PDB file of C-alpha atoms in Angstrom:
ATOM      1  CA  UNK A  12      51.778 -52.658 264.893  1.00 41.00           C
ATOM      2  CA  UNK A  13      54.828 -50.320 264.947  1.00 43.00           C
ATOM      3  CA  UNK A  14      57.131 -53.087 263.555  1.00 42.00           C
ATOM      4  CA  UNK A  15      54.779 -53.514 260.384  1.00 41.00           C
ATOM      5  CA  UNK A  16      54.478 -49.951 259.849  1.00 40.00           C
ATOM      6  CA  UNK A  17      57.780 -49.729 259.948  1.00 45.00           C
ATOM      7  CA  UNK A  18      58.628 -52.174 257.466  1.00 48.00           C
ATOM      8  CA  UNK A  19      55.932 -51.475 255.494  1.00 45.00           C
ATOM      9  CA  UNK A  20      57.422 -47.818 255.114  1.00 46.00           C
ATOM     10  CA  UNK A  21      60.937 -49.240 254.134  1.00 40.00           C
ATOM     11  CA  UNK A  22      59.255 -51.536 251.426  1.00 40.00           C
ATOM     12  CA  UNK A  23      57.462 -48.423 250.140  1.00 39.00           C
ATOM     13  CA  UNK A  24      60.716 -46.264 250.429  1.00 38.00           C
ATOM     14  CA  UNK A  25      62.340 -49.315 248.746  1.00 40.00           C
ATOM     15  CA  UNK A  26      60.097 -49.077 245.611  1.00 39.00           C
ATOM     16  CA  UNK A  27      60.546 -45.387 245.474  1.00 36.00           C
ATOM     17  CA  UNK A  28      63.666 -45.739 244.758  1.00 39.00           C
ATOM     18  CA  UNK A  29      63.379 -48.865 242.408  1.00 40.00           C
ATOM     19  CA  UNK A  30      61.112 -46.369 240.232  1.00 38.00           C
ATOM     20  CA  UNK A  31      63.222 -43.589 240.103  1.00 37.00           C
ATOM     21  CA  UNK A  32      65.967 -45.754 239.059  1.00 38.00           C
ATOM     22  CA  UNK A  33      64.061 -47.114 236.283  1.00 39.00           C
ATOM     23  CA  UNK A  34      62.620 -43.987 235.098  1.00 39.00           C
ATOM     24  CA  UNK A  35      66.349 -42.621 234.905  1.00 38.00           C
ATOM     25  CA  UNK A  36      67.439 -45.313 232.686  1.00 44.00           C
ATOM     26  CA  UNK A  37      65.014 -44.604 230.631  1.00 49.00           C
ATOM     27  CA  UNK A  38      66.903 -41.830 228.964  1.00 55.00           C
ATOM     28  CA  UNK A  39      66.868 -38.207 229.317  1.00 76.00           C
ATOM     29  CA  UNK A  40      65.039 -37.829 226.337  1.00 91.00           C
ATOM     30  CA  UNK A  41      61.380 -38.087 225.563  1.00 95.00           C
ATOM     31  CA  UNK A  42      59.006 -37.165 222.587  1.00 96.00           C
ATOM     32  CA  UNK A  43      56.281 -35.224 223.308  1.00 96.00           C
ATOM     33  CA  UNK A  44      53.891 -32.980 221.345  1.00 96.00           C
ATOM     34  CA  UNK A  45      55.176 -29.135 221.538  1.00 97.00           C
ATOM     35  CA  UNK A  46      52.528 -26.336 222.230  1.00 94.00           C
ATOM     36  CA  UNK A  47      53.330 -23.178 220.847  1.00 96.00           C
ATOM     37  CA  UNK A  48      57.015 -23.915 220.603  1.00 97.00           C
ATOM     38  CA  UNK A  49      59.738 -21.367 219.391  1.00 98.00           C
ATOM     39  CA  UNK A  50      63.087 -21.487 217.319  1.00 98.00           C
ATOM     40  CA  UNK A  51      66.087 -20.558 217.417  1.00 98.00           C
ATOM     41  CA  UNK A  52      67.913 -18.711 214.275  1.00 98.00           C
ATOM     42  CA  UNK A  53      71.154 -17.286 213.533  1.00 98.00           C
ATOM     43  CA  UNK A  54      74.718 -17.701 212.383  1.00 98.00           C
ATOM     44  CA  UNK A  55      78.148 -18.895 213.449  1.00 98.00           C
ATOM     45  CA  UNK A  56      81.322 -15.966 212.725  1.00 97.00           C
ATOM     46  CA  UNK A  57      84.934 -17.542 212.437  1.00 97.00           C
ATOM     47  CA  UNK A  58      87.493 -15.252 213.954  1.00 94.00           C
ATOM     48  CA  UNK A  59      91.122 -16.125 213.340  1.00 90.00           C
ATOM     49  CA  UNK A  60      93.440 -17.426 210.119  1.00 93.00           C
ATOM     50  CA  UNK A  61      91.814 -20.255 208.679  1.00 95.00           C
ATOM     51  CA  UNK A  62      93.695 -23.264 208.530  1.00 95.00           C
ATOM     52  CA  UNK A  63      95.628 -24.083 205.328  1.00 96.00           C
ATOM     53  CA  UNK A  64      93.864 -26.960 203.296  1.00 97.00           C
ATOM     54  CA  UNK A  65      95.687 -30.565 203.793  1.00 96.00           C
ATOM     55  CA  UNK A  66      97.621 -30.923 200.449  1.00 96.00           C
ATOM     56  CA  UNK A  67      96.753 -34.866 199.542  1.00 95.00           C
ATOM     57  CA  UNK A  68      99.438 -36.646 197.207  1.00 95.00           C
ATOM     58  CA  UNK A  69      97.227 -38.834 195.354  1.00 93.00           C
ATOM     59  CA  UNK A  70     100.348 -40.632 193.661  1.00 90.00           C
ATOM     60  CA  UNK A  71     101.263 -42.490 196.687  1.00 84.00           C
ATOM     61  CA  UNK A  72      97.537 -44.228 197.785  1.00 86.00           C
ATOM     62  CA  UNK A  73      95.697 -46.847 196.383  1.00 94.00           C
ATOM     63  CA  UNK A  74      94.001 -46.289 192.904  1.00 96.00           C
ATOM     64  CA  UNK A  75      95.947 -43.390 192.057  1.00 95.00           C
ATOM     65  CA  UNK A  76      93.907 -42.470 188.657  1.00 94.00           C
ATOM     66  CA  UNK A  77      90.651 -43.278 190.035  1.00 96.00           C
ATOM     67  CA  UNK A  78      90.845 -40.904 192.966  1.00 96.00           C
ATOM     68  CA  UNK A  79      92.730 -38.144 191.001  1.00 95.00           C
ATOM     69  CA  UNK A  80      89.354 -37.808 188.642  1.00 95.00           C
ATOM     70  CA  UNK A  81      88.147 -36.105 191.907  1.00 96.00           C
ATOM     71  CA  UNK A  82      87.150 -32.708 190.633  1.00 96.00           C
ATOM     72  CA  UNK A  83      89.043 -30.924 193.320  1.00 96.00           C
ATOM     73  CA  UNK A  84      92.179 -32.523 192.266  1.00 96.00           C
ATOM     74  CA  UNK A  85      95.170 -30.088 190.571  1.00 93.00           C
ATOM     75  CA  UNK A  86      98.247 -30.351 189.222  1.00 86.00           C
ATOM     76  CA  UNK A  87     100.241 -33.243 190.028  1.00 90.00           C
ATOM     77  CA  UNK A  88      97.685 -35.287 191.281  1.00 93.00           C
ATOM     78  CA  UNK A  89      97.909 -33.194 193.999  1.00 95.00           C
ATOM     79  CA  UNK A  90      93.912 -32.536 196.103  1.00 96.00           C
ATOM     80  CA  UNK A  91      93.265 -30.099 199.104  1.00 96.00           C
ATOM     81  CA  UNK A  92      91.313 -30.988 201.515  1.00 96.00           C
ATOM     82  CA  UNK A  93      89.643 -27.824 203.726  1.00 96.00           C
ATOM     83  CA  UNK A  94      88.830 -28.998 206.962  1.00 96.00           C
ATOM     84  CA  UNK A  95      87.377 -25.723 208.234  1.00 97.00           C
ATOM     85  CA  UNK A  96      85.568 -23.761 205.400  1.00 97.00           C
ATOM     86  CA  UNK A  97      84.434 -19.919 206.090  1.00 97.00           C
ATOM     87  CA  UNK A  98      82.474 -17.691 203.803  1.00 96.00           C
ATOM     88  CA  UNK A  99      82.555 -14.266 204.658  1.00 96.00           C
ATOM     89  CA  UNK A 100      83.815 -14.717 207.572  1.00 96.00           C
ATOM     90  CA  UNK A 101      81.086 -17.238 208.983  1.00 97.00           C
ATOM     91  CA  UNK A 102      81.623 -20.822 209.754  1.00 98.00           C
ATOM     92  CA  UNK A 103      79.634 -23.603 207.396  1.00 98.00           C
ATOM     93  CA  UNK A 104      79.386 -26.973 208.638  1.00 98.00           C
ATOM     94  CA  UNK A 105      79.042 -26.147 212.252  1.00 98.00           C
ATOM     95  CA  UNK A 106      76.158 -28.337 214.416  1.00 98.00           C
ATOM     96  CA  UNK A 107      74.315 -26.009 216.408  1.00 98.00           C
ATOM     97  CA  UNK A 108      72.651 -27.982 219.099  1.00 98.00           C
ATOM     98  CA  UNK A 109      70.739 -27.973 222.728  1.00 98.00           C
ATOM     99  CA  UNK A 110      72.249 -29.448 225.004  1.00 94.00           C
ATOM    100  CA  UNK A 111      70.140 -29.498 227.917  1.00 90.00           C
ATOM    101  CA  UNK A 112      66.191 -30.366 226.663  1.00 95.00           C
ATOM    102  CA  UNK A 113      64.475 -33.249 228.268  1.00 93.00           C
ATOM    103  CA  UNK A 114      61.304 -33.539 225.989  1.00 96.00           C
ATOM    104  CA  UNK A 115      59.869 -31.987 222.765  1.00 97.00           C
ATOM    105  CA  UNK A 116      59.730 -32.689 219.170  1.00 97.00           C
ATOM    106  CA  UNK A 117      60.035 -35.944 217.917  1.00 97.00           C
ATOM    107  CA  UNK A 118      62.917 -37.474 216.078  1.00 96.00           C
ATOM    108  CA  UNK A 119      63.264 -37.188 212.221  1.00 93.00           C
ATOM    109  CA  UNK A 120      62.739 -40.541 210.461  1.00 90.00           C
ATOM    110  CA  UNK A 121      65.593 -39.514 207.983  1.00 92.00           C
ATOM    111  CA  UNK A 122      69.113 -41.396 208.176  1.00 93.00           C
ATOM    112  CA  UNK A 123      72.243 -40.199 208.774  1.00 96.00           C
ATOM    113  CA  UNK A 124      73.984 -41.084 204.750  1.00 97.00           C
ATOM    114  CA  UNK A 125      77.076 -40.790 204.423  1.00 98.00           C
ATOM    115  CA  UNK A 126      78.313 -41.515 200.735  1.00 98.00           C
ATOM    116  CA  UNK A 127      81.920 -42.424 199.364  1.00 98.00           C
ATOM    117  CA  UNK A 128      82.093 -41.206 195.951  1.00 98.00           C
ATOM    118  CA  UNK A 129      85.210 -40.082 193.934  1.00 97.00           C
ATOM    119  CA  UNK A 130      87.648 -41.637 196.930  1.00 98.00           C
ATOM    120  CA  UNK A 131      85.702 -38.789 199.179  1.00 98.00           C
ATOM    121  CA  UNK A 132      83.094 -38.869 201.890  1.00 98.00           C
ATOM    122  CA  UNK A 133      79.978 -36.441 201.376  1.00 98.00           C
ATOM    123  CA  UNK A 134      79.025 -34.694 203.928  1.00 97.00           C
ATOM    124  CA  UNK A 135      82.055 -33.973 205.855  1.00 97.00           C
ATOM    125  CA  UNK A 136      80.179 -32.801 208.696  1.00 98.00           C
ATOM    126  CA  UNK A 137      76.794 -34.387 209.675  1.00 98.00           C
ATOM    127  CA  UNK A 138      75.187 -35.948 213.530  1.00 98.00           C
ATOM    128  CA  UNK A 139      74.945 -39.903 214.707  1.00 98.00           C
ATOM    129  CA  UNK A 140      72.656 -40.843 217.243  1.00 97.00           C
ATOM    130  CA  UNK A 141      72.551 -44.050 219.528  1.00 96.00           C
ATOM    131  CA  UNK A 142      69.519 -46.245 218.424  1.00 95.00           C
ATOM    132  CA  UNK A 143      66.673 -46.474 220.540  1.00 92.00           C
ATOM    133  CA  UNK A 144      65.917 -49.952 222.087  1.00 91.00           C
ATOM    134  CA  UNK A 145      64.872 -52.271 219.389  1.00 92.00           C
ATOM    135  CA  UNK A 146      66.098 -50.447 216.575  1.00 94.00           C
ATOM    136  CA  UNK A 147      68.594 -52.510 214.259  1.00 95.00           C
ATOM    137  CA  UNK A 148      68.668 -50.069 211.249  1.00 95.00           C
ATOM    138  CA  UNK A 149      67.476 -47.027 209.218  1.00 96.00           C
ATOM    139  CA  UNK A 150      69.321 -44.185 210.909  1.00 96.00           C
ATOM    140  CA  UNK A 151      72.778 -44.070 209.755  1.00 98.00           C
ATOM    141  CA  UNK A 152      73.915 -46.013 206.009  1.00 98.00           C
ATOM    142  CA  UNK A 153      77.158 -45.462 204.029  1.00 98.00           C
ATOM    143  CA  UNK A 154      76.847 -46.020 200.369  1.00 98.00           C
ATOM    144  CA  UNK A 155      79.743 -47.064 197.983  1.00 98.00           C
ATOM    145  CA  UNK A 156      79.298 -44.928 194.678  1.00 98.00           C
ATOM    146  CA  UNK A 157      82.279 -45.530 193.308  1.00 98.00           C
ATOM    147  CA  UNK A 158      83.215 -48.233 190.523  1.00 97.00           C
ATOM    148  CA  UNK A 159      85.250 -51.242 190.903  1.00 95.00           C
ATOM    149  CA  UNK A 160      86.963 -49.266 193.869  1.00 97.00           C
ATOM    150  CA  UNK A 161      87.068 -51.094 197.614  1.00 98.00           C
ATOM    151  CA  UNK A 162      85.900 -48.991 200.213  1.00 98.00           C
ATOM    152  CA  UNK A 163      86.205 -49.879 203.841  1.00 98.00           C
ATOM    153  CA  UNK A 164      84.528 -47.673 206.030  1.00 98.00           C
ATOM    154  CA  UNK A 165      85.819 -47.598 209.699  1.00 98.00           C
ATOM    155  CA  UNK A 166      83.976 -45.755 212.402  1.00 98.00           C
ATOM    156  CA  UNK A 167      84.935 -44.743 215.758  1.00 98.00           C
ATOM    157  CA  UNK A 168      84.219 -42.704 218.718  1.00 97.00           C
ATOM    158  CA  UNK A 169      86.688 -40.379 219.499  1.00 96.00           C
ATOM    159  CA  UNK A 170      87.901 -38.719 222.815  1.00 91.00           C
ATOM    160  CA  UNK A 171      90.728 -36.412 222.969  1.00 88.00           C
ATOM    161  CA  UNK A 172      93.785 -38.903 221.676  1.00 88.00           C
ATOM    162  CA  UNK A 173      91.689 -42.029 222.007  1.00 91.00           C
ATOM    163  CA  UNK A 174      89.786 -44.017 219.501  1.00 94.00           C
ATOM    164  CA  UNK A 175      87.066 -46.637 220.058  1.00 96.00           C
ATOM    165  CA  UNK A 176      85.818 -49.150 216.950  1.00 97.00           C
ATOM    166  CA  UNK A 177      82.331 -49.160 216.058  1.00 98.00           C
ATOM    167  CA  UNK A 178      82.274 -50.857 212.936  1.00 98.00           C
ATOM    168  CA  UNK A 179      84.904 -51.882 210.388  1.00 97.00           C
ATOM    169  CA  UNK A 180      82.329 -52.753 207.025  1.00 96.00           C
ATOM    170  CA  UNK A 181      84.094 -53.654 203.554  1.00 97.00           C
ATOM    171  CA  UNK A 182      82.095 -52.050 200.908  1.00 98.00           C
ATOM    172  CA  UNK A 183      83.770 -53.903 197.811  1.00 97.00           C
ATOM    173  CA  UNK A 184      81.114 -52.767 194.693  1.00 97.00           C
ATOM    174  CA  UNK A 185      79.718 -49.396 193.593  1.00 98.00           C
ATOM    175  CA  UNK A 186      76.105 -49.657 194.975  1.00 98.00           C
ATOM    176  CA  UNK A 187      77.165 -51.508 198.055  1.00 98.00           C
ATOM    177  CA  UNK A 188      75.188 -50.078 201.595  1.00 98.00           C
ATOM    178  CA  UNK A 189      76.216 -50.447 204.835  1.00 98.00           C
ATOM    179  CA  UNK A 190      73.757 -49.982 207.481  1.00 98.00           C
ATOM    180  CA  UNK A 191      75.533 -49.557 210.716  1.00 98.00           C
ATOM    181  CA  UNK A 192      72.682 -48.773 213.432  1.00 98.00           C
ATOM    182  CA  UNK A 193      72.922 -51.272 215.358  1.00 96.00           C
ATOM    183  CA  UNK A 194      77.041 -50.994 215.855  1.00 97.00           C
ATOM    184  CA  UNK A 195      76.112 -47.400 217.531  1.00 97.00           C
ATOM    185  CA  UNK A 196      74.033 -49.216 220.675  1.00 96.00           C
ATOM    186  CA  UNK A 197      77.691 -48.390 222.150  1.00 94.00           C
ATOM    187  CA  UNK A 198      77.349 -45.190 222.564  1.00 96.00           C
ATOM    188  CA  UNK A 199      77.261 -43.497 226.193  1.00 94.00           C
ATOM    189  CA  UNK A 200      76.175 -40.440 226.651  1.00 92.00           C
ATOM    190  CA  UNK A 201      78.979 -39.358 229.278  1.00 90.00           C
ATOM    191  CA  UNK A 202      81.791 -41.023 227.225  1.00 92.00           C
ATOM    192  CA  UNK A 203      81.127 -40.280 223.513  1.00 96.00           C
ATOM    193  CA  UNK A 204      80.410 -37.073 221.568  1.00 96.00           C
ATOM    194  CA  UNK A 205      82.677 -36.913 218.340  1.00 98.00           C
ATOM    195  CA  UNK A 206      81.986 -39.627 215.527  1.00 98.00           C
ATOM    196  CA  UNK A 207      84.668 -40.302 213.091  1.00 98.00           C
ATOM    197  CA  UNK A 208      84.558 -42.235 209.604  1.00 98.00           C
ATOM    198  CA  UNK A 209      87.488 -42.675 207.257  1.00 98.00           C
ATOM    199  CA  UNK A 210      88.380 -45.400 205.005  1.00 98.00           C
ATOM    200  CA  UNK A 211      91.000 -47.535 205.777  1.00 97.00           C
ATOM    201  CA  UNK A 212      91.692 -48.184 202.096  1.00 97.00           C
ATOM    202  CA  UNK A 213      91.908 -44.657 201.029  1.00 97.00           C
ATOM    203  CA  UNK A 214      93.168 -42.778 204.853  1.00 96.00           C
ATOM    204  CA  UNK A 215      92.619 -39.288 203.104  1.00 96.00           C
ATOM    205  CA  UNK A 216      88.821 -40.292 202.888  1.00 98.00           C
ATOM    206  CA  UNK A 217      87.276 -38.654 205.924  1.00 98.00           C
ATOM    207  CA  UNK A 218      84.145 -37.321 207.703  1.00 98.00           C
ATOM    208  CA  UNK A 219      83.077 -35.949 211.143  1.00 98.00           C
ATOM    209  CA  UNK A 220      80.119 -36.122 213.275  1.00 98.00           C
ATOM    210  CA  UNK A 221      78.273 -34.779 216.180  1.00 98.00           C
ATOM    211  CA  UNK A 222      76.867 -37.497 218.642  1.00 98.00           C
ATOM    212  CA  UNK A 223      73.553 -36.239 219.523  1.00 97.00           C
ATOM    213  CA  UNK A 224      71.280 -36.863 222.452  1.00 97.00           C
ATOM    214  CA  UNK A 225      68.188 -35.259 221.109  1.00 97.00           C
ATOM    215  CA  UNK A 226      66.484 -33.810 218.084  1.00 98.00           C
ATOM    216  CA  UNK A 227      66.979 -30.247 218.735  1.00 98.00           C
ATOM    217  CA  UNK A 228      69.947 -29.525 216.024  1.00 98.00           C
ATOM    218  CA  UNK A 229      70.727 -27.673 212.897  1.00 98.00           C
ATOM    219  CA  UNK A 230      73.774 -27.263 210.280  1.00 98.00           C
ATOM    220  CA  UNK A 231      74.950 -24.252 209.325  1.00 98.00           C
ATOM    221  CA  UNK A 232      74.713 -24.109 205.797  1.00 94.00           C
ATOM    222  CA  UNK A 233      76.505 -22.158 203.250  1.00 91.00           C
ATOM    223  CA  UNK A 234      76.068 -18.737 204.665  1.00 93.00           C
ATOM    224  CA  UNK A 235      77.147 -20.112 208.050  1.00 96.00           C
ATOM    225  CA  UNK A 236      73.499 -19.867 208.903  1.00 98.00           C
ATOM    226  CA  UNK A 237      71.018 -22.327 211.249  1.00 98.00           C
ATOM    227  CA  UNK A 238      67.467 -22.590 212.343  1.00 98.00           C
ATOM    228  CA  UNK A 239      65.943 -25.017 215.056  1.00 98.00           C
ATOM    229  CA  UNK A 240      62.522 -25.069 215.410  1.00 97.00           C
ATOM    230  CA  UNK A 241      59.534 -26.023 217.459  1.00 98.00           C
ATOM    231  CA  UNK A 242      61.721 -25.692 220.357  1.00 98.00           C
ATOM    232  CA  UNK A 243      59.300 -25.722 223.908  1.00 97.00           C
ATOM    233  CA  UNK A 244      59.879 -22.191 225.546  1.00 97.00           C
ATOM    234  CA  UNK A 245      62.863 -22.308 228.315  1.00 96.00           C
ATOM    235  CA  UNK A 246      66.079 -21.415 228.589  1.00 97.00           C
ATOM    236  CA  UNK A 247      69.198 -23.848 227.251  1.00 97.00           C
ATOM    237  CA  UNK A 248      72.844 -24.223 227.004  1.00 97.00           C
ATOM    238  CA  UNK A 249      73.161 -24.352 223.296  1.00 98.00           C
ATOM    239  CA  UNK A 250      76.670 -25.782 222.131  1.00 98.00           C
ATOM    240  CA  UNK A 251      78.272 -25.021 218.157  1.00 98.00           C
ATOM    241  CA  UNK A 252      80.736 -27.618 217.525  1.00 98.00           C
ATOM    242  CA  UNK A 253      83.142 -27.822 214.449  1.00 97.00           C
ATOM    243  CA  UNK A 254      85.718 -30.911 214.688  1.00 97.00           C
ATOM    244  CA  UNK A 255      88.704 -28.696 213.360  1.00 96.00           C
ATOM    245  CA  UNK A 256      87.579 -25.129 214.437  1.00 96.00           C
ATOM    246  CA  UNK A 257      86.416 -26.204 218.535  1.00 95.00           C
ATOM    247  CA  UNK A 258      83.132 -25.896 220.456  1.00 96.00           C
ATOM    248  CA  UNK A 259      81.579 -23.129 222.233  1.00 96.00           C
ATOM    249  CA  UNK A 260      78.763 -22.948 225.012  1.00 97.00           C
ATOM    250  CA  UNK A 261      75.944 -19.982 225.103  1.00 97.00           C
ATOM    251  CA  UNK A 262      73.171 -20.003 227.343  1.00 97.00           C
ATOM    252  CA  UNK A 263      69.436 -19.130 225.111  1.00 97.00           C
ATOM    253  CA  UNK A 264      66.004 -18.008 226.131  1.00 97.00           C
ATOM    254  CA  UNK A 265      64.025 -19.311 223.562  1.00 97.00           C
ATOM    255  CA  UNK A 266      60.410 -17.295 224.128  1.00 96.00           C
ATOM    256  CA  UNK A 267      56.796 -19.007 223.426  1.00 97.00           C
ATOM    257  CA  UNK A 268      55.436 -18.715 219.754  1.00 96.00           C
ATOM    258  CA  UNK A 269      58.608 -16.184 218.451  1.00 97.00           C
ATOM    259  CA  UNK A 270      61.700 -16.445 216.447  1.00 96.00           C
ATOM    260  CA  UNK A 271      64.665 -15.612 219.249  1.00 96.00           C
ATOM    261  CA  UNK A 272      68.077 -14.817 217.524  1.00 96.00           C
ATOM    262  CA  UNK A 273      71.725 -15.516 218.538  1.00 96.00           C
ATOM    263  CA  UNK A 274      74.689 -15.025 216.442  1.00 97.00           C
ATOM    264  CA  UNK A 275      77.530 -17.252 217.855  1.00 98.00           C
ATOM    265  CA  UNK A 276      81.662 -16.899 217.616  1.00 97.00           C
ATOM    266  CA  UNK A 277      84.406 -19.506 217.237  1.00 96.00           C
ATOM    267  CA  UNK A 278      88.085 -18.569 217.394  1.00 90.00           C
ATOM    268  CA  UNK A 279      90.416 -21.042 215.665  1.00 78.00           C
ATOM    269  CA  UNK A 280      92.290 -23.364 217.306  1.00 68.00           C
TER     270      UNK A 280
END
């Protein structure tokens, strides 16, 4: 009798374990309905010069009058590009974000677009996600607006020095869409956090984004201002990440039912 209780204890031990396996593969991540959640507002200061704009020589790329009709484009054929962009001394296009939630709101049925238009990429800044299990497309498109211009948009994860393909899609003809979804099923969660898109016809073309892990984000806009809501009460590591200006890491009560209110602070790299 001792010899089948035994066993039967290591089966059940056995199946513990199988379980708890299972349930950790299912993600760290679930949806669930938010009672009497709270947000998160605020705004993101830049302290430090701010980089000098990349002076672009549009003479010496690929449809040299096309792109120079860009409207930021001087003298010369000559086009800055501002990586980091501050307005009164606050930081736009940073991605606030919570690092550290397990459940809450649900994700927003909106893709990720990213359009090329005028030998540019609009946003600059925006977030990718990895697809959930059985989902092939809708959350992250590129668009070709331009005319009789080849784009080729060419995604990657990046880490430090290194750079991992994720798609390479030819978009040949103005109203051509990629829809890369499914090429982000790659994604790991301890390996990849930086997304990268340029065009390999046009190298000056290029955008940035935040790999996210759940839906509790926001954007700071053009007054270097952000707002997450419906946030369950807790306290969270929330990060603000910029790919040319760095990250920093705050820890956030967020209180039941109220508005709590954190101004953040990068220094330039």
């Amino acid at each position: 009798m001792n010899r089948i209780i035994s066993n039967t204890g290591i089966i059940a031990m056995a199946l513990l374990m199988t379980v708890a396996t299972a349930q950790a593969k299912k993600g760290d991540y679930e949806e669930s309905k938010v009672a009497n959640g709270g947000s998160l507002s605020g705004s993101v200061m830049y302290t430090g010069p701010v980089p000098a704009p990349v002076m672009e020589d549009l003479k010496k790329g690929k449809n040299a009058d096309f792109c120079a009709t860009h409207p930021d484009t001087g003298g010369d054929k000559i086009r800055p590009r501002h990586r980091v962009r501050v307005q009164d001394g606050k930081l736009l296009d940073a991605v606030v974000s919570i690092q550290n939630i397990k459940t809450g709101k649900a994700w927003s049925t909106t893709a990720t677009t990213f359009d090329f238009k005028n030998c540019d990429i609009f946003p600059k800044v925006s977030v990718v996600r990895k697809p959930a299990k059985g989902v092939k497309e809708g959350l992250v498109t590129i668009e070709n607006h331009d005319p009789d211009i080849l784009h080729n948009p060419h995604g990657y994860s990046v880490n430090g020095a290194n750079r991992k393909t994720l798609f390479n899609k030819p978009l040949p003809s103005k109203g051509d869409v990629a829809d890369v979804t499914k090429t982000l099923k790659r994604l790991k969660k301890k390996k990849d956090s930086h997304f990268f898109l340029q065009c390999d016809q046009h190298n000056f073309m290029e955008a940035d984004a935040k790999i996210i892990w759940n839906p509790y984000y926001a954007i700071t806009g053009d007054q270097g201002t952000f707002k997450i809501d419906n946030i369950p009460a807790g306290t969270y590591k929330v990060s603000v990440w910029h790919p040319y200006a760095g990250e920093t890491v705050q820890e956030i009560t967020v209180k039941a039912g109220a508005d709590s209110t954190q101004d953040f602070k990068i220094a330039g790299k």
